[in-house]
Amino acid sequence: MPRKTVVNVGFDPGNGAVKIQSDSGRYSTASVISLAGMSENQIALTVNGETQRYSHGYASRETSEQTGKSRRYKAEKLQQLYGIGLNILPEITVGDYHVNLVVSSPYESERDDELFAEKLAEPLTIQTNTQRATITTSVHSVKREGWGIVSCQSFQNVEGTVTLRLTDKPVTVVELGCGTVNYSTYANGQKIDFKTDHHGVLSLAEIVAQLATAAYGTRFDQFEVMQAIQTVRAIKNVDGYDLSAQYKQALGLWRDGGLSLTLDEALKAAESRPVIWAGGGVLLPGMCKGLLKKHTNFYIPFRSEDSEYPKYVHVEGLYHRCVAITDDTLQSVA
């Protein structure tokens, strides 16, 4: 019987993008979008003899609206995103594989954790035009938002690079995600508080789309707008329309509305402890630059020198939740 190739994987299933990490590096792709036929980049996932075909491009309405769905539905979507994530790992091509998996759960419930672990452990077959892989999975831990803040990490603020030893004193992490804003506080490496609300970047994009539709008399899709608001240049040309004014207005409404509680709590927390801004939303134009300049206790995880924000940049996808897996990690979470 052929021996299976073992792959260690960290998995962060975001609403806007799937982030996955293995020994070879970190990778991300847009989350699954409904049924196949939406693009040429298709993937067939077979579980328990049932095959479904998907393609990935824009964020999924299904994954963005999971909050009102059943636990079983959420588990199935998580499994699909797991398959999409495995599909982009270069070490998984053709053959039989066994994955040691550590995954962050986007829900605050031990019952969810148990169900998700059970679903992710089911045998999976991934097939595309270039690969056919059979996967078995050992789920070593399903942890909630913010897992991984237990070791030394390097961060930058406007004063330069600093090292925060996150086990030395309490620290707060605010993740501005696509579907949710997650607010976690840690002390001695343990999470002592967690809050989440569903006013993420997609909510901002929805406001921009509504304002633009009213201004120009043509319908703008919130998912397309979400892709466009990543840079100033893209905002100025969304299907030929300049949405700069609508974006600026929407950003104010978003901050004062859904984000107000999170921002107020973060400002208060920064008086006594470091606050780490993370997630895709922190680098939206005009989002955090002024805040970081005024409050030196705010940090964004440092990534590279080639960012358009050289003094304070973040690791895409909040990789403190998707850490490199080592033998020590597996022992600690098994």
Short mmCIF file of C-alpha atoms in Angstrom, two decimals:
data_model
loop_
_atom_site.label_atom_id
_atom_site.label_comp_id
_atom_site.label_asym_id
_atom_site.label_seq_id
_atom_site.Cartn_x
_atom_site.Cartn_y
_atom_site.Cartn_z
CA MET A 1 0.00 0.00 0.00
CA PRO A 2 1.52 3.38 -1.00
CA ARG A 3 2.71 5.52 1.86
CA LYS A 4 0.88 8.80 2.35
CA THR A 5 2.73 12.09 2.20
CA VAL A 6 2.34 14.00 5.47
CA VAL A 7 1.71 17.76 5.27
CA ASN A 8 1.43 20.14 8.24
CA VAL A 9 -1.16 22.87 7.62
CA GLY A 10 -2.53 25.95 9.36
CA PHE A 11 -5.89 27.13 8.02
CA ASP A 12 -7.74 30.44 8.37
CA PRO A 13 -11.14 30.38 6.60
CA GLY A 14 -12.00 34.01 6.00
CA ASN A 15 -15.18 35.37 4.43
CA GLY A 16 -13.19 37.24 1.80
CA ALA A 17 -10.24 34.91 1.38
CA VAL A 18 -8.97 31.51 2.40
CA LYS A 19 -5.56 31.74 4.06
CA ILE A 20 -3.48 28.61 4.43
CA GLN A 21 0.06 27.95 5.62
CA SER A 22 2.33 24.94 5.28
CA ASP A 23 6.03 24.23 5.55
CA SER A 24 6.49 25.72 2.06
CA GLY A 25 4.93 29.10 2.83
CA ARG A 26 1.73 31.11 3.18
CA TYR A 27 -0.93 31.29 0.51
CA SER A 28 -4.35 32.85 0.02
CA THR A 29 -7.13 32.83 -2.53
CA ALA A 30 -10.62 34.26 -2.75
CA SER A 31 -13.27 32.19 -1.00
CA VAL A 32 -15.50 29.80 -2.91
CA ILE A 33 -18.32 31.34 -4.95
CA SER A 34 -21.38 29.16 -5.35
CA LEU A 35 -21.52 26.58 -8.17
CA ALA A 36 -19.07 25.99 -10.99
CA GLY A 37 -19.24 27.90 -14.24
CA MET A 38 -18.33 31.28 -12.76
CA SER A 39 -14.72 31.00 -13.90
CA GLU A 40 -12.29 28.60 -15.52
CA ASN A 41 -10.59 27.93 -12.19
CA GLN A 42 -12.74 25.01 -11.08
CA ILE A 43 -12.32 22.39 -8.39
CA ALA A 44 -14.27 19.21 -7.72
CA LEU A 45 -14.55 18.11 -4.09
CA THR A 46 -15.70 14.59 -3.26
CA VAL A 47 -16.80 13.74 0.28
CA ASN A 48 -18.51 10.48 1.22
CA GLY A 49 -19.03 9.65 -2.44
CA GLU A 50 -20.75 12.93 -3.27
CA THR A 51 -19.03 15.29 -5.71
CA GLN A 52 -19.68 19.02 -6.06
CA ARG A 53 -17.93 21.43 -8.40
CA TYR A 54 -16.92 24.92 -7.41
CA SER A 55 -14.94 27.84 -8.72
CA HIS A 56 -13.35 30.63 -6.77
CA GLY A 57 -13.15 34.30 -7.60
CA TYR A 58 -15.17 36.72 -5.51
CA ALA A 59 -16.18 36.19 -1.91
CA SER A 60 -19.15 33.92 -1.46
CA ARG A 61 -22.57 35.20 -0.53
CA GLU A 62 -23.05 31.90 1.25
CA THR A 63 -19.98 32.28 3.43
CA SER A 64 -20.66 35.94 4.07
CA GLU A 65 -24.16 35.19 5.30
CA GLN A 66 -23.39 32.17 7.45
CA THR A 67 -24.55 33.82 10.65
CA GLY A 68 -28.17 32.86 10.08
CA LYS A 69 -27.47 29.34 8.85
CA SER A 70 -27.50 26.04 10.70
CA ARG A 71 -24.41 24.63 12.36
CA ARG A 72 -24.35 21.76 9.87
CA TYR A 73 -24.47 24.21 6.96
CA LYS A 74 -21.58 26.18 8.45
CA ALA A 75 -19.55 22.99 8.85
CA GLU A 76 -20.12 22.04 5.21
CA LYS A 77 -19.02 25.49 4.05
CA LEU A 78 -15.92 25.26 6.23
CA GLN A 79 -15.11 21.91 4.64
CA GLN A 80 -15.46 23.40 1.15
CA LEU A 81 -13.12 26.27 2.03
CA TYR A 82 -10.66 23.72 3.43
CA GLY A 83 -10.67 21.95 0.06
CA ILE A 84 -10.11 25.24 -1.75
CA GLY A 85 -7.20 25.98 0.59
CA LEU A 86 -5.57 22.59 0.06
CA ASN A 87 -5.93 23.07 -3.69
CA ILE A 88 -3.51 26.03 -3.65
CA LEU A 89 -0.77 24.31 -1.65
CA PRO A 90 2.13 23.46 -4.00
CA GLU A 91 3.02 20.26 -2.12
CA ILE A 92 -0.41 18.70 -2.76
CA THR A 93 -0.62 17.58 -6.39
CA VAL A 94 -1.31 13.93 -7.24
CA GLY A 95 -1.42 11.06 -4.78
CA ASP A 96 -2.40 10.25 -1.22
CA TYR A 97 -1.82 12.75 1.58
CA HIS A 98 -2.35 12.99 5.31
CA VAL A 99 -2.76 16.50 6.73
CA ASN A 100 -1.99 17.50 10.30
CA LEU A 101 -4.39 20.42 10.58
CA VAL A 102 -4.67 23.34 12.96
CA VAL A 103 -7.62 25.57 12.06
CA SER A 104 -9.16 28.69 13.53
CA SER A 105 -12.92 28.51 13.92
CA PRO A 106 -14.93 31.63 13.00
CA TYR A 107 -17.53 30.86 15.66
CA GLU A 108 -17.49 31.16 19.43
CA SER A 109 -18.95 27.82 20.47
CA GLU A 110 -17.44 24.58 21.72
CA ARG A 111 -20.30 22.69 20.05
CA ASP A 112 -19.31 24.30 16.75
CA ASP A 113 -15.68 23.33 17.36
CA GLU A 114 -16.62 19.67 17.85
CA LEU A 115 -18.81 19.58 14.75
CA PHE A 116 -16.23 21.38 12.61
CA ALA A 117 -13.44 19.04 13.75
CA GLU A 118 -15.61 16.05 12.87
CA LYS A 119 -16.44 17.46 9.43
CA LEU A 120 -12.86 18.43 8.59
CA ALA A 121 -11.64 14.94 9.53
CA GLU A 122 -13.74 13.30 6.80
CA PRO A 123 -11.75 11.87 3.83
CA LEU A 124 -11.64 14.30 0.92
CA THR A 125 -10.81 13.97 -2.77
CA ILE A 126 -9.69 17.05 -4.70
CA GLN A 127 -9.72 17.00 -8.49
CA THR A 128 -8.91 19.69 -11.04
CA ASN A 129 -7.57 19.63 -14.59
CA THR A 130 -4.04 19.13 -13.24
CA GLN A 131 -4.39 17.16 -10.02
CA ARG A 132 -6.21 14.40 -8.21
CA ALA A 133 -5.39 14.07 -4.54
CA THR A 134 -6.99 12.02 -1.78
CA ILE A 135 -6.75 13.61 1.65
CA THR A 136 -7.13 12.28 5.16
CA THR A 137 -6.93 14.78 8.00
CA SER A 138 -6.05 14.77 11.68
CA VAL A 139 -7.61 17.85 13.27
CA HIS A 140 -5.29 18.70 16.14
CA SER A 141 -7.20 21.73 17.30
CA VAL A 142 -10.10 23.93 16.30
CA LYS A 143 -9.49 27.23 18.01
CA ARG A 144 -11.46 30.41 18.01
CA GLU A 145 -10.55 33.80 16.59
CA GLY A 146 -7.16 35.06 17.64
CA TRP A 147 -5.52 31.73 18.37
CA GLY A 148 -1.74 31.85 18.26
CA ILE A 149 -0.97 34.94 20.34
CA VAL A 150 1.30 33.04 22.67
CA SER A 151 4.81 33.77 21.43
CA CYS A 152 7.14 36.58 20.38
CA GLN A 153 6.22 38.45 17.22
CA SER A 154 7.70 41.53 15.55
CA PHE A 155 5.43 44.48 14.85
CA GLN A 156 5.91 48.00 13.54
CA ASN A 157 4.35 51.29 14.49
CA VAL A 158 5.23 54.75 13.20
CA GLU A 159 8.32 54.83 15.41
CA GLY A 160 9.80 51.72 13.78
CA THR A 161 10.00 48.03 14.49
CA VAL A 162 9.31 46.83 18.01
CA THR A 163 9.06 43.40 19.56
CA LEU A 164 6.06 42.65 21.71
CA ARG A 165 6.36 39.70 24.03
CA LEU A 166 2.72 38.89 24.08
CA THR A 167 2.94 36.72 27.18
CA ASP A 168 4.39 39.52 29.31
CA LYS A 169 1.24 41.62 29.73
CA PRO A 170 -2.31 41.90 28.39
CA VAL A 171 -2.66 42.68 24.70
CA THR A 172 -5.73 43.33 22.56
CA VAL A 173 -6.09 42.20 18.95
CA VAL A 174 -8.68 43.85 16.69
CA GLU A 175 -9.20 42.06 13.39
CA LEU A 176 -11.04 44.01 10.70
CA GLY A 177 -12.16 41.09 8.58
CA CYS A 178 -14.40 40.83 5.55
CA GLY A 179 -17.49 39.48 7.26
CA THR A 180 -16.78 40.30 10.89
CA VAL A 181 -14.80 42.51 13.24
CA ASN A 182 -13.20 40.40 15.96
CA TYR A 183 -11.95 41.82 19.25
CA SER A 184 -9.78 39.56 21.44
CA THR A 185 -7.84 40.25 24.64
CA TYR A 186 -5.03 38.03 25.92
CA ALA A 187 -3.15 37.76 29.20
CA ASN A 188 -0.25 35.40 29.82
CA GLY A 189 -0.83 33.88 26.40
CA GLN A 190 -4.46 32.98 27.16
CA LYS A 191 -7.56 34.58 25.67
CA ILE A 192 -9.56 36.24 28.43
CA ASP A 193 -12.13 38.09 26.33
CA PHE A 194 -13.64 37.79 22.87
CA LYS A 195 -16.27 39.82 21.03
CA THR A 196 -17.38 39.84 17.42
CA ASP A 197 -19.85 41.73 15.28
CA HIS A 198 -20.87 41.45 11.66
CA HIS A 199 -19.88 44.89 10.40
CA GLY A 200 -16.76 43.92 8.49
CA VAL A 201 -15.33 45.27 5.25
CA LEU A 202 -18.24 43.81 3.28
CA SER A 203 -20.55 46.12 5.23
CA LEU A 204 -18.41 49.08 4.17
CA ALA A 205 -18.54 47.92 0.55
CA GLU A 206 -22.32 47.64 0.77
CA ILE A 207 -22.57 51.27 1.93
CA VAL A 208 -20.29 52.40 -0.93
CA ALA A 209 -22.38 50.43 -3.44
CA GLN A 210 -25.64 51.98 -2.20
CA LEU A 211 -24.25 55.52 -2.30
CA ALA A 212 -22.78 54.99 -5.77
CA THR A 213 -26.03 53.50 -7.08
CA ALA A 214 -27.91 56.57 -5.86
CA ALA A 215 -25.32 58.97 -7.29
CA TYR A 216 -24.92 57.45 -10.75
CA GLY A 217 -28.25 55.71 -11.32
CA THR A 218 -26.62 52.37 -12.10
CA ARG A 219 -26.37 49.34 -9.85
CA PHE A 220 -23.04 48.53 -8.20
CA ASP A 221 -22.43 45.08 -6.75
CA GLN A 222 -21.05 45.12 -3.20
CA PHE A 223 -18.67 42.23 -3.92
CA GLU A 224 -17.14 44.02 -6.90
CA VAL A 225 -16.91 47.20 -4.85
CA MET A 226 -15.18 45.26 -2.08
CA GLN A 227 -12.44 44.29 -4.52
CA ALA A 228 -12.14 47.87 -5.77
CA ILE A 229 -11.77 49.67 -2.44
CA GLN A 230 -8.38 48.12 -1.71
CA THR A 231 -6.44 50.99 -3.32
CA VAL A 232 -7.04 54.65 -4.16
CA ARG A 233 -6.36 54.00 -7.84
CA ALA A 234 -8.98 51.26 -8.05
CA ILE A 235 -11.57 53.35 -6.19
CA LYS A 236 -11.28 56.02 -8.89
CA ASN A 237 -12.16 53.59 -11.67
CA VAL A 238 -14.91 51.11 -10.81
CA ASP A 239 -16.37 50.15 -14.17
CA GLY A 240 -15.42 53.63 -15.34
CA TYR A 241 -16.86 55.47 -12.32
CA ASP A 242 -14.95 57.41 -9.69
CA LEU A 243 -16.25 56.31 -6.28
CA SER A 244 -13.82 58.39 -4.20
CA ALA A 245 -16.52 60.64 -2.73
CA GLN A 246 -18.80 57.70 -1.95
CA TYR A 247 -15.95 55.78 -0.33
CA LYS A 248 -14.99 58.71 1.89
CA GLN A 249 -18.60 59.20 2.99
CA ALA A 250 -19.10 55.48 3.56
CA LEU A 251 -15.91 55.21 5.61
CA GLY A 252 -17.24 57.84 8.00
CA LEU A 253 -20.60 56.10 8.28
CA TRP A 254 -18.92 52.73 8.82
CA ARG A 255 -16.63 54.05 11.54
CA ASP A 256 -19.45 55.89 13.33
CA GLY A 257 -21.89 53.04 12.91
CA GLY A 258 -20.92 49.38 13.08
CA LEU A 259 -17.31 50.02 14.07
CA SER A 260 -17.94 52.64 16.75
CA LEU A 261 -18.05 50.23 19.68
CA THR A 262 -14.93 48.41 18.52
CA LEU A 263 -13.02 51.65 17.99
CA ASP A 264 -14.08 53.07 21.33
CA GLU A 265 -13.03 49.91 23.14
CA ALA A 266 -9.72 49.80 21.29
CA LEU A 267 -8.94 53.43 22.15
CA LYS A 268 -9.72 52.78 25.79
CA ALA A 269 -7.63 49.60 25.81
CA ALA A 270 -4.67 51.43 24.25
CA GLU A 271 -4.37 53.55 27.38
CA SER A 272 -3.03 50.57 29.30
CA ARG A 273 -1.84 47.91 26.84
CA PRO A 274 -0.75 47.30 23.24
CA VAL A 275 -3.53 47.07 20.65
CA ILE A 276 -2.77 45.19 17.45
CA TRP A 277 -4.77 46.10 14.35
CA ALA A 278 -4.99 43.20 11.92
CA GLY A 279 -7.06 41.77 9.12
CA GLY A 280 -7.58 43.00 5.58
CA GLY A 281 -9.50 46.10 6.64
CA VAL A 282 -6.60 47.85 8.33
CA LEU A 283 -4.91 48.84 5.08
CA LEU A 284 -7.98 50.25 3.37
CA PRO A 285 -7.20 53.80 2.22
CA GLY A 286 -7.76 56.24 5.08
CA MET A 287 -8.67 53.56 7.58
CA CYS A 288 -5.97 53.52 10.23
CA LYS A 289 -3.13 55.84 9.25
CA GLY A 290 -4.28 58.81 11.36
CA LEU A 291 -5.15 56.56 14.26
CA LEU A 292 -1.71 54.99 14.30
CA LYS A 293 0.05 58.34 14.17
CA LYS A 294 -1.86 59.66 17.16
CA HIS A 295 -1.67 56.57 19.35
CA THR A 296 1.73 54.93 19.68
CA ASN A 297 0.24 51.96 21.51
CA PHE A 298 -1.38 50.76 18.28
CA TYR A 299 0.50 48.28 16.10
CA ILE A 300 0.07 46.51 12.79
CA PRO A 301 2.00 43.25 12.18
CA PHE A 302 5.06 43.88 10.05
CA ARG A 303 5.50 42.11 6.76
CA SER A 304 7.77 43.61 4.09
CA GLU A 305 9.54 46.72 2.84
CA ASP A 306 7.75 46.88 -0.50
CA SER A 307 4.37 47.86 0.91
CA GLU A 308 2.88 51.24 0.08
CA TYR A 309 2.77 51.67 3.88
CA PRO A 310 6.47 51.07 4.69
CA LYS A 311 6.26 52.14 8.34
CA TYR A 312 3.31 50.04 9.39
CA VAL A 313 2.10 47.11 7.39
CA HIS A 314 0.28 43.93 8.28
CA VAL A 315 0.47 40.27 7.43
CA GLU A 316 -2.38 39.60 5.03
CA GLY A 317 -5.05 37.42 6.54
CA LEU A 318 -4.06 37.72 10.19
CA TYR A 319 -1.49 34.96 10.32
CA HIS A 320 -1.33 34.94 14.09
CA ARG A 321 -4.32 32.63 13.60
CA CYS A 322 -2.57 30.55 10.96
CA VAL A 323 0.83 29.81 12.43
CA ALA A 324 3.61 27.60 11.18
CA ILE A 325 3.08 24.12 12.60
CA THR A 326 6.02 22.36 14.21
CA ASP A 327 6.34 19.16 16.22
CA ASP A 328 6.10 21.27 19.38
CA THR A 329 2.88 22.86 18.13
CA LEU A 330 1.31 19.50 17.43
CA GLN A 331 2.25 18.25 20.87
CA SER A 332 0.80 21.32 22.54
CA VAL A 333 -2.59 21.19 20.81
CA ALA A 334 -3.14 17.45 20.40
#
